[in-house]
mmCIF file of C-alpha atoms and ligand atoms in Angstrom:
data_model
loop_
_atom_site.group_PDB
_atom_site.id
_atom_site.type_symbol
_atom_site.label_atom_id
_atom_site.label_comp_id
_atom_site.label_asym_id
_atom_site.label_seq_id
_atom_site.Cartn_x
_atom_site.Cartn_y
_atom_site.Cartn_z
ATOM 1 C CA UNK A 1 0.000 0.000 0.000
ATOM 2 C CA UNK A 2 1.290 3.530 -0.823
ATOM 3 C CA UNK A 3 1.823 5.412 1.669
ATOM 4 C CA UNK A 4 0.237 8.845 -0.622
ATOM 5 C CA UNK A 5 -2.916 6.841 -0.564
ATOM 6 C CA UNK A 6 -3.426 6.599 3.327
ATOM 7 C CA UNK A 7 -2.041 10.519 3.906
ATOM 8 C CA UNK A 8 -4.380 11.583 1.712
ATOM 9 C CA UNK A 9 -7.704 10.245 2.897
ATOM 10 C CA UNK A 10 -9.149 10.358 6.476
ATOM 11 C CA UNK A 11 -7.674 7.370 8.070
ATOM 12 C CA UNK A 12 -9.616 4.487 8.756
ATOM 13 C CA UNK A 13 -11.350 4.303 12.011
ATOM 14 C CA UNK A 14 -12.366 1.366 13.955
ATOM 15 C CA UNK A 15 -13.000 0.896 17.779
ATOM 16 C CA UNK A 16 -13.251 -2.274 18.176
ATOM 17 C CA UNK A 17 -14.604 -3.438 21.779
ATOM 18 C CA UNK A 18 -12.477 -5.981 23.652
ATOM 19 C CA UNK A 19 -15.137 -8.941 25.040
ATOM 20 C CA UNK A 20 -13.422 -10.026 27.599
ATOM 21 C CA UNK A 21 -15.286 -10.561 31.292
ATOM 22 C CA UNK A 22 -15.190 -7.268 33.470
ATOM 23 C CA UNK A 23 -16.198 -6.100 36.776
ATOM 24 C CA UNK A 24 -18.979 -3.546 37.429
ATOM 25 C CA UNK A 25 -20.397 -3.355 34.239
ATOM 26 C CA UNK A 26 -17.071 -1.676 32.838
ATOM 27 C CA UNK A 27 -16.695 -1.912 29.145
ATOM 28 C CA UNK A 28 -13.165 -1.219 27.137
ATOM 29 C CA UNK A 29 -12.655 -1.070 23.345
ATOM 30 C CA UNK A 30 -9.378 -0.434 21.753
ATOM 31 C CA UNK A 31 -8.987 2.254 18.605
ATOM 32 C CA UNK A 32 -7.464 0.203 15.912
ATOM 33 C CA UNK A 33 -4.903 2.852 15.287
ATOM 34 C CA UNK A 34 -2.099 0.131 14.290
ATOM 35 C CA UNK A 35 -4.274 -0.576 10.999
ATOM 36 C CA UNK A 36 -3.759 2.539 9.699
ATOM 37 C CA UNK A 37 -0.842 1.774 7.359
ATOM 38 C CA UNK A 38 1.584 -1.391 7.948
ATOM 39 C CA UNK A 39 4.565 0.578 8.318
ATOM 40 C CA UNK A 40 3.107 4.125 9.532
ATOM 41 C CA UNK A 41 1.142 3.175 11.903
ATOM 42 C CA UNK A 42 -0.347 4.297 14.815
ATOM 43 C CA UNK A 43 1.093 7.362 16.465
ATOM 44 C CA UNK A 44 3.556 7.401 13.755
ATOM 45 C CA UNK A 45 1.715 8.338 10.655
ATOM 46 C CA UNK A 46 -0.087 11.399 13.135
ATOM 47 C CA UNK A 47 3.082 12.847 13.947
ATOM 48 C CA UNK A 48 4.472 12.301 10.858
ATOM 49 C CA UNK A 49 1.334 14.150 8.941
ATOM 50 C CA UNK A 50 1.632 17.706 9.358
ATOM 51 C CA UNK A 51 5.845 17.225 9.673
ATOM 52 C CA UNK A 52 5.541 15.632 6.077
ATOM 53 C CA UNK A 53 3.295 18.582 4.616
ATOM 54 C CA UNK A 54 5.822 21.167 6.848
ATOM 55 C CA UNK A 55 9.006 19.517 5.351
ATOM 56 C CA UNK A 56 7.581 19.649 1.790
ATOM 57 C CA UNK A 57 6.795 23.414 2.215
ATOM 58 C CA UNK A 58 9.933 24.283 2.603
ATOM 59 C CA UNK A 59 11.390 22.730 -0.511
ATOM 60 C CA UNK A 60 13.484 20.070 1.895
ATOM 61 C CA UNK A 61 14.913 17.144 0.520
ATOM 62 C CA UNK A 62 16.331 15.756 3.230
ATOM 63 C CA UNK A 63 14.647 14.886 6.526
ATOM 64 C CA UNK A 64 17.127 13.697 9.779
ATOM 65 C CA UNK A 65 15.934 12.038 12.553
ATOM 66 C CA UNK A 66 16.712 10.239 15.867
ATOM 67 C CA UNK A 67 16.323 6.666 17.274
ATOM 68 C CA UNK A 68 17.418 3.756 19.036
ATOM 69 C CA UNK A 69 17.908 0.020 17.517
ATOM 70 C CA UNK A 70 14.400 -1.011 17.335
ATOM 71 C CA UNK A 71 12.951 2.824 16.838
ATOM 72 C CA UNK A 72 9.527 2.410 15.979
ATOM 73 C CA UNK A 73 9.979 5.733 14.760
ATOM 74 C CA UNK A 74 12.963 5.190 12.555
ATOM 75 C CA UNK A 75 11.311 2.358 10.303
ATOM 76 C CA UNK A 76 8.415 4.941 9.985
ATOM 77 C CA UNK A 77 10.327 7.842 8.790
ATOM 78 C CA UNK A 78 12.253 5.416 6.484
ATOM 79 C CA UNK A 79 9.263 4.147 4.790
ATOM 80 C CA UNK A 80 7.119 7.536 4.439
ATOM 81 C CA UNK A 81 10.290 9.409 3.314
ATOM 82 C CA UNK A 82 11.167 6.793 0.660
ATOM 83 C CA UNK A 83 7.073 6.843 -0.402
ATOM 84 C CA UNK A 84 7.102 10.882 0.042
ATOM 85 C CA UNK A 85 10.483 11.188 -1.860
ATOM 86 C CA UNK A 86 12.552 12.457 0.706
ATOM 87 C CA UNK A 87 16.363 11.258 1.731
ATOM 88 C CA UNK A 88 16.159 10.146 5.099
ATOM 89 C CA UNK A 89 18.742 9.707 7.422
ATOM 90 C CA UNK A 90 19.059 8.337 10.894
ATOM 91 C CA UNK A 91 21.366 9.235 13.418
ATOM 92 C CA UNK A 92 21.144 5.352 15.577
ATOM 93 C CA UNK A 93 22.175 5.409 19.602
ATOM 94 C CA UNK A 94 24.830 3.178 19.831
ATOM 95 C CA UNK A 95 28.052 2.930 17.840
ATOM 96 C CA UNK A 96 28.393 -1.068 18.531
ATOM 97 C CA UNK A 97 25.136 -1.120 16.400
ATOM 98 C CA UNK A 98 27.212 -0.409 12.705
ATOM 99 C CA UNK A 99 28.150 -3.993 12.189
ATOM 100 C CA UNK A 100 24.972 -5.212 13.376
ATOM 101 C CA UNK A 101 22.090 -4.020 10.615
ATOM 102 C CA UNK A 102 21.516 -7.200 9.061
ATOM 103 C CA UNK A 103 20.370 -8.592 12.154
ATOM 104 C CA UNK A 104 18.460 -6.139 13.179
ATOM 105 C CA UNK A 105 15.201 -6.112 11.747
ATOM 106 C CA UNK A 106 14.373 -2.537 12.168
ATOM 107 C CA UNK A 107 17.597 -0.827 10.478
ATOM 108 C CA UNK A 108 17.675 -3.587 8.126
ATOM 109 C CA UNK A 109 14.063 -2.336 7.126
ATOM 110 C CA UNK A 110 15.125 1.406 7.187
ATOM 111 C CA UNK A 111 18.195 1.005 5.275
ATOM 112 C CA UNK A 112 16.408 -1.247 2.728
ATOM 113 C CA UNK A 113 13.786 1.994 2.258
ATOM 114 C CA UNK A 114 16.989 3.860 1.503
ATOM 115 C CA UNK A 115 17.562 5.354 5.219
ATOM 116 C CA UNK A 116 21.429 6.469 5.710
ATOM 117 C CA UNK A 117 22.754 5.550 9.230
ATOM 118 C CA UNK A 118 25.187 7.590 11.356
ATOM 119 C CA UNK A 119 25.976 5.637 14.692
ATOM 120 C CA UNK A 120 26.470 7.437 17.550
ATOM 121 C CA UNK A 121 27.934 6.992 21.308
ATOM 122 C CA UNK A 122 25.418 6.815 24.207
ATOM 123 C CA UNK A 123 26.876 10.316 25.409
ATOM 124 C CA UNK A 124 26.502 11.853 21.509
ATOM 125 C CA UNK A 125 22.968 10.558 21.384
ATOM 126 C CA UNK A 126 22.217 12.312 24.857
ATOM 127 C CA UNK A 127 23.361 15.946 22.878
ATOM 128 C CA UNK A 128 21.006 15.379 20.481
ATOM 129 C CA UNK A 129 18.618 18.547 21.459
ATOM 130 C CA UNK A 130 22.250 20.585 21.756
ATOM 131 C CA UNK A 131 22.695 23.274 19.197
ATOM 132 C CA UNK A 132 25.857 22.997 18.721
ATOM 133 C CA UNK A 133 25.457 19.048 18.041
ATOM 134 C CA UNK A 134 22.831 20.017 15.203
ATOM 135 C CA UNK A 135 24.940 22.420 13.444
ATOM 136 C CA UNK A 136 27.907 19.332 13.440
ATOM 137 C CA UNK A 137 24.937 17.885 11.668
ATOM 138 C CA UNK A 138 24.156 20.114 8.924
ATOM 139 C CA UNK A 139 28.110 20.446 8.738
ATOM 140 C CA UNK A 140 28.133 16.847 7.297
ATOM 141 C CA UNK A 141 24.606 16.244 5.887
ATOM 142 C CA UNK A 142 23.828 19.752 4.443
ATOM 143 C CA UNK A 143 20.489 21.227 4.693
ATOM 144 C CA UNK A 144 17.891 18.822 6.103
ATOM 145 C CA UNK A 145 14.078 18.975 8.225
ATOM 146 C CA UNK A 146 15.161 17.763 11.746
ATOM 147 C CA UNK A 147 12.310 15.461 13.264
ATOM 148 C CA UNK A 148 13.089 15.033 16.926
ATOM 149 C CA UNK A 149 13.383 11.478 18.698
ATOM 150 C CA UNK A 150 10.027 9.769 18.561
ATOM 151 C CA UNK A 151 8.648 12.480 16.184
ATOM 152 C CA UNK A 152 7.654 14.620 19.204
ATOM 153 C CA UNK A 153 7.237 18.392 18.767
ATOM 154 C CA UNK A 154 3.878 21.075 18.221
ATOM 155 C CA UNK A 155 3.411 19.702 14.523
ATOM 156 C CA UNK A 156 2.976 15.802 15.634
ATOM 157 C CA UNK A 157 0.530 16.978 18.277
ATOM 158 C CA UNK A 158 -1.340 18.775 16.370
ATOM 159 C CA UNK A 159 -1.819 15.566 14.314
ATOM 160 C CA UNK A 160 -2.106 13.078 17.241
ATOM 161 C CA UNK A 161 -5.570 15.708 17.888
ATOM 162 C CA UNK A 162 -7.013 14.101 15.438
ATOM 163 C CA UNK A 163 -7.059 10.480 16.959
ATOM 164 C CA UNK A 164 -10.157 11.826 18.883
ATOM 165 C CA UNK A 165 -13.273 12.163 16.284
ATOM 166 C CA UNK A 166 -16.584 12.437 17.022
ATOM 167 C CA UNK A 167 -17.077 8.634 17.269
ATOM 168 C CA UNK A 168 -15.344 9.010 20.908
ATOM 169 C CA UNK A 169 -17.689 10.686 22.379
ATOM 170 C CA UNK A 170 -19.474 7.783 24.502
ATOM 171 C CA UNK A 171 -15.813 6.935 26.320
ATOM 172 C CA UNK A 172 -15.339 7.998 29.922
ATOM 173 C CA UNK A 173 -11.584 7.619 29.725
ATOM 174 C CA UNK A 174 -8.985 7.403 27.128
ATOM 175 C CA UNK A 175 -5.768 5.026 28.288
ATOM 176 C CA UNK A 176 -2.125 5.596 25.771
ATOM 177 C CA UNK A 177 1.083 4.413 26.405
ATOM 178 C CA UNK A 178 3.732 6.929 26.410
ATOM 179 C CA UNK A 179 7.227 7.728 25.100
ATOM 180 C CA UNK A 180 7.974 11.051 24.589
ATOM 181 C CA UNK A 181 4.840 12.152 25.855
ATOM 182 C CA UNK A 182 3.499 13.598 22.302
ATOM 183 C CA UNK A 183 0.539 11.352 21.692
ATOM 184 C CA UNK A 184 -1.009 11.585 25.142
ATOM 185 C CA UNK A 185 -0.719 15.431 24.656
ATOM 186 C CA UNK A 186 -2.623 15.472 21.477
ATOM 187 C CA UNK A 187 -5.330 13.195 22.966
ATOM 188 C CA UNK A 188 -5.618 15.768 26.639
ATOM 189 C CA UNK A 189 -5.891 18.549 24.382
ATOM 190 C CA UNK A 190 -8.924 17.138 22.045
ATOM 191 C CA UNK A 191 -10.817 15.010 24.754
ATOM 192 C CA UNK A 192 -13.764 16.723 25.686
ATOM 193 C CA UNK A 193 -14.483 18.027 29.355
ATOM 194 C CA UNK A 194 -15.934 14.493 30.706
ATOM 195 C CA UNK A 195 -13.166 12.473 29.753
ATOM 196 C CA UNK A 196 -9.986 11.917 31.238
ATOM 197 C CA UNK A 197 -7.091 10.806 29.775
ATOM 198 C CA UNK A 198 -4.532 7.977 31.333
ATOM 199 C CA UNK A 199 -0.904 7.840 29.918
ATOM 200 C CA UNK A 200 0.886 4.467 30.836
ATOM 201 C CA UNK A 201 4.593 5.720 30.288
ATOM 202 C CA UNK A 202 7.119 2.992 29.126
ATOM 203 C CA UNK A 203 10.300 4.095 30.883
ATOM 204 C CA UNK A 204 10.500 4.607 34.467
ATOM 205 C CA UNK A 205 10.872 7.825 36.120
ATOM 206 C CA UNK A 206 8.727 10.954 36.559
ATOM 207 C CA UNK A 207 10.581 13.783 33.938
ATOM 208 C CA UNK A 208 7.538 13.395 31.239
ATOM 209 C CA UNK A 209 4.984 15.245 33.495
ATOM 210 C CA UNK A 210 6.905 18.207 33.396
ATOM 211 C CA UNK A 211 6.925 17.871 29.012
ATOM 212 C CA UNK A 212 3.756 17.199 28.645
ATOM 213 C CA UNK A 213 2.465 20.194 30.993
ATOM 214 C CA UNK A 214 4.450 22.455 28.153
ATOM 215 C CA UNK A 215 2.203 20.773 25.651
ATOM 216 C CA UNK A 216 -1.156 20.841 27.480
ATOM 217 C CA UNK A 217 -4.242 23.096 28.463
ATOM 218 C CA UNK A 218 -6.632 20.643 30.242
ATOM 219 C CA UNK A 219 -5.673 19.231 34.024
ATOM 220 C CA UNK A 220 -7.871 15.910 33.125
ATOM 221 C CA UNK A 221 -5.085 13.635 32.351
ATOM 222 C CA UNK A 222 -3.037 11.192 34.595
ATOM 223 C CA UNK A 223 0.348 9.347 34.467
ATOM 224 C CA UNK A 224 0.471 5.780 35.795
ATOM 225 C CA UNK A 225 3.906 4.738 36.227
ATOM 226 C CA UNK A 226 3.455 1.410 37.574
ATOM 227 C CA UNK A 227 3.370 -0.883 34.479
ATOM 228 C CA UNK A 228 7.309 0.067 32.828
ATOM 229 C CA UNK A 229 7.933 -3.732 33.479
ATOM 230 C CA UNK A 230 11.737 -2.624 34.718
ATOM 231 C CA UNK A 231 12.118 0.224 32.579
ATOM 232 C CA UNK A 232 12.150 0.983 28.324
ATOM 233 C CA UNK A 233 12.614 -1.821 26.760
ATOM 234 C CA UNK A 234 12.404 -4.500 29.236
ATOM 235 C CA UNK A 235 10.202 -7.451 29.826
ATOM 236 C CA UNK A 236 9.585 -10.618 31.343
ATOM 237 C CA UNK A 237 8.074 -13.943 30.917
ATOM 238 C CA UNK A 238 4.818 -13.103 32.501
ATOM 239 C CA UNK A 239 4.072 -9.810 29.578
ATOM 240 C CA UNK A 240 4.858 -12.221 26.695
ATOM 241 C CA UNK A 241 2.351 -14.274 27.927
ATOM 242 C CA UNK A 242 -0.337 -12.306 28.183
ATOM 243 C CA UNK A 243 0.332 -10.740 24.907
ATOM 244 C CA UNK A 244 -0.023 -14.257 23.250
ATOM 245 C CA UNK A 245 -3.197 -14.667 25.757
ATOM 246 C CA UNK A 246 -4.650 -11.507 24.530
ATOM 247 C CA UNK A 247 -3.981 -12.611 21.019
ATOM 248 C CA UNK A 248 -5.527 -15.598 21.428
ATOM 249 C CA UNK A 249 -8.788 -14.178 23.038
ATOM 250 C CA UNK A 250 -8.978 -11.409 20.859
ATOM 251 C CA UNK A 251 -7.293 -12.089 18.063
ATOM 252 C CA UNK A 252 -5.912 -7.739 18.852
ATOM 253 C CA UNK A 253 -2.069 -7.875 18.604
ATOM 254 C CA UNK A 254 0.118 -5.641 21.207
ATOM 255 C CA UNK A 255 3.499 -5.004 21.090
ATOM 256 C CA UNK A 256 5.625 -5.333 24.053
ATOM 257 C CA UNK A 257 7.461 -2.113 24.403
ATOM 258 C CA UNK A 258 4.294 0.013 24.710
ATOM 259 C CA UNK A 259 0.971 -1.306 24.045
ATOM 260 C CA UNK A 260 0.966 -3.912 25.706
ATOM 261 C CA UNK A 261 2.234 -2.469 29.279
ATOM 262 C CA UNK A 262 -1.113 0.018 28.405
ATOM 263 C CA UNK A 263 -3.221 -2.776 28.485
ATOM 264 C CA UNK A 264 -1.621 -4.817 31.405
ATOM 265 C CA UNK A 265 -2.002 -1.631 33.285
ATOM 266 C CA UNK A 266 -5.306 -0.730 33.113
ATOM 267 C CA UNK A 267 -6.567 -4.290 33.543
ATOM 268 C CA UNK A 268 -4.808 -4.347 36.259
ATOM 269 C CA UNK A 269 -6.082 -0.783 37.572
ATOM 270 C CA UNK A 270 -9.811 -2.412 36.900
ATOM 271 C CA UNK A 271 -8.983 -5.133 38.987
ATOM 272 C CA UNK A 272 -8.453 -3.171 41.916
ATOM 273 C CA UNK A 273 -11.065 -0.448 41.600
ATOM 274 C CA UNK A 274 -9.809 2.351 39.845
ATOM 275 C CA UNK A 275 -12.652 2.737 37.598
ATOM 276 C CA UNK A 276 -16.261 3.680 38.793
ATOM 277 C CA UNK A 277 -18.851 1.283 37.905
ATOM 278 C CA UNK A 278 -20.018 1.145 34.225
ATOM 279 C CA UNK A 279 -16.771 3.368 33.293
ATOM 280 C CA UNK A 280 -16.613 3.476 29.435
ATOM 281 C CA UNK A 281 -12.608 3.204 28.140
ATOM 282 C CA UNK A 282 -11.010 3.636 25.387
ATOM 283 C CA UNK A 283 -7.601 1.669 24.561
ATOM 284 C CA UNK A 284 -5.736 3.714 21.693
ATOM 285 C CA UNK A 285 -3.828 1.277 19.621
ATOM 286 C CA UNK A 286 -0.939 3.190 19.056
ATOM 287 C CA UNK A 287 1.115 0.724 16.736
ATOM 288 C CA UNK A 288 4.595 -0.220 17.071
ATOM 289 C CA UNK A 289 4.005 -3.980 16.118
ATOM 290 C CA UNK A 290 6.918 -3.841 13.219
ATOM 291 C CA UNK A 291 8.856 -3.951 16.549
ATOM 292 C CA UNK A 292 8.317 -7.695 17.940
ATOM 293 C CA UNK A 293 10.260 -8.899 15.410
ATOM 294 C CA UNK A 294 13.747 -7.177 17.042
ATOM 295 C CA UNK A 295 11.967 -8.250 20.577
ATOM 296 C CA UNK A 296 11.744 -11.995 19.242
ATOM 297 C CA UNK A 297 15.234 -11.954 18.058
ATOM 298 C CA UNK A 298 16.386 -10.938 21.232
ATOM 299 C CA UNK A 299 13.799 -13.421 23.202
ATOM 300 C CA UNK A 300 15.160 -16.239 20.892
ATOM 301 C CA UNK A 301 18.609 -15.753 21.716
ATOM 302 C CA UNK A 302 18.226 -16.131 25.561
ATOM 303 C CA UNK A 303 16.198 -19.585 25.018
ATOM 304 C CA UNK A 304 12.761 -17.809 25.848
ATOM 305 C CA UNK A 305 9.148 -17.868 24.711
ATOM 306 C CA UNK A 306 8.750 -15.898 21.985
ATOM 307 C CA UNK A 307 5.726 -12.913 21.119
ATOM 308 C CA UNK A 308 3.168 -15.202 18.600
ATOM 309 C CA UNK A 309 0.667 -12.748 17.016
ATOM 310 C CA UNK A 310 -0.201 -14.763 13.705
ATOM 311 C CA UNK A 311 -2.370 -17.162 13.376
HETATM 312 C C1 LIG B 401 3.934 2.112 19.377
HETATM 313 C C2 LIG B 401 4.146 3.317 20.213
HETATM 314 N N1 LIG B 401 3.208 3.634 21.117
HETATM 315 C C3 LIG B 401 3.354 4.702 21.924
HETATM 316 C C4 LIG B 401 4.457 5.504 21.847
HETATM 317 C C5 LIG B 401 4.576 6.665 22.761
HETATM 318 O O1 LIG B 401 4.311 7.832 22.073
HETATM 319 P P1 LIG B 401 4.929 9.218 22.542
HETATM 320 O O2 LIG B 401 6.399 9.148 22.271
HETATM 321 O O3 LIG B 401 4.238 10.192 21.697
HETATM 322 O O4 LIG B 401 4.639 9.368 23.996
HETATM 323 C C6 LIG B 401 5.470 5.211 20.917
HETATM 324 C C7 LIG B 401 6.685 6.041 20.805
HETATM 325 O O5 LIG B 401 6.747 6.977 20.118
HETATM 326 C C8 LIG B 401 5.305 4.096 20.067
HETATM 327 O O6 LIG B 401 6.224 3.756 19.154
#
């Protein structure tokens, strides 16, 4: 599927409810945002949107952007720049990653959409806001549109307002996971006064509330940091299970970096009460399932269960 297509036309919009057997008459559906596009999906092809259109306005060939080794965000750039006709280049965390692309299924997918790499040190990546460490940049790759790490900045949330249509309405809360903290701001600033909005962050520690409050103009929204799993990146045993569970009872695949912590947590938070009787919630999908691949080839090589999402 071109990727043209899908940025022209509204995307598709499903909420699909999740039948599984819940306390006090509380019902959850999830918006099928990962359908969107297989390789923009999700959060990705809102936050790209208005970037795309922005870069193209100002005659840019080039866009740069920022990731780690199985960057949801990377293989999404790749592919919509390649579709879009842009050069794309990715500036990778970790230098020990440039004889490893082959195995990696996410750079091997980027460079294969024509994605240049530039590997960085742990303590480069960190400068990667730094002034001066953009201006190296444009030293060595000319002129190009710089899209931060995990496509977060005022254009991407301006397209991750449109998640929220009219359709929504009916939902009490709206549940994300979040990275950067982009796509939960998008969502508190389009939810409408009755709704509140519940980010599940994937990394531990409390620094996003501060971002997201730059982002914001509603107080209805809550961070739950109690479902990171041990931190970005991380899991065990017991959340590949219950993503093959979940697959298996709802046929709705989750990826284990951020979806799927969502959903463990606010199962979890129904479990013990969190929700008032009858609460209507609303799961956003927000992609990332080109991911499990990396996750599996990491799972395989320490001899454990692996993520099973096909049929
Ligand atoms: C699949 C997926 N879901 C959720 C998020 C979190 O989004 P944000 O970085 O906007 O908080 C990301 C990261 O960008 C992601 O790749």
């Amino acid at each position: 599927m071109r990727f043209d297509d899908t940025f022209a036309k509204t995307p598709f919009q499903l909420n699909q409810s999740i039948k599984i057997n819940l306390p006090k008459n509380i019902s959850v559906s999830i918006k099928r945002e990962d359908l969107i596009h297989p390789f923009v999906s999700g959060n990705k092809f809102r936050k790209l949107k208005y970037n795309l259109l922005q870069a193209k306005q100002e005659n840019t060939s080039t866009l740069l952007t920022f990731g780690g080794a199985y960057s949801n965000h990377i293989a999404a750039v790749a592919f919509a720049g390649k579709e879009q006709g842009f050069k794309t280049i990715g500036i990778i965390r970790g230098e020990e990653l440039v004889n490893k692309i082959q195995e990696n299924p996410t750079l091997k997918f980027a460079q294969e959409c024509g994605m240049d790499f530039e590997f960085v040190t742990r303590q480069e990546y960190r400068l990667k806001e730094e002034l001066e460490f953009i201006t190296s940049l444009k030293k060595k790759w000319t002129d190009f549109y710089l899209i931060p790490e995990g496509g977060t900045n005022a254009l991407a949330i301006k397209g991750c307002q449109e998640i929220l249509t009219d359709i929504d309405t009916e939902f009490d809360y709206v549940c994300c996971a979040v990275g950067t903290g982009g796509t939960i701001s998008g969502l508190i600033n389009s939810a409408l006064p009755h709704q509140k909005v519940l980010g599940f962050p994937a990394l531990k520690g409390d620094f996003l509330q501060d971002e997201i409050c730059t982002f914001v103009n509603s107080k209805h929204w809550e961070l739950i940091h109690d479902y990171h799993f041990g931190g970005y990146g991380k899991v065990t045993p017991e959340l590949i299970s219950f993503i093959n569970d979940f697959y298996k009872e709802t046929k709705i695949p989750l990826d284990p970096i951020y979806t799927a912590k969502m959903v463990v947590g606010v199962l979890d938070l129904i479990q013990n009460n969190y929700f008032p009787e009858n609460s209507n919630i609303l799961l956003i999908h927000t992609g990332g399932l080109q991911g499990v691949a990396g996750m599996n080839t990491k799972l395989k090589n320490k001899k454990l269960p692996l993520i099973q999402i096909h049929d």
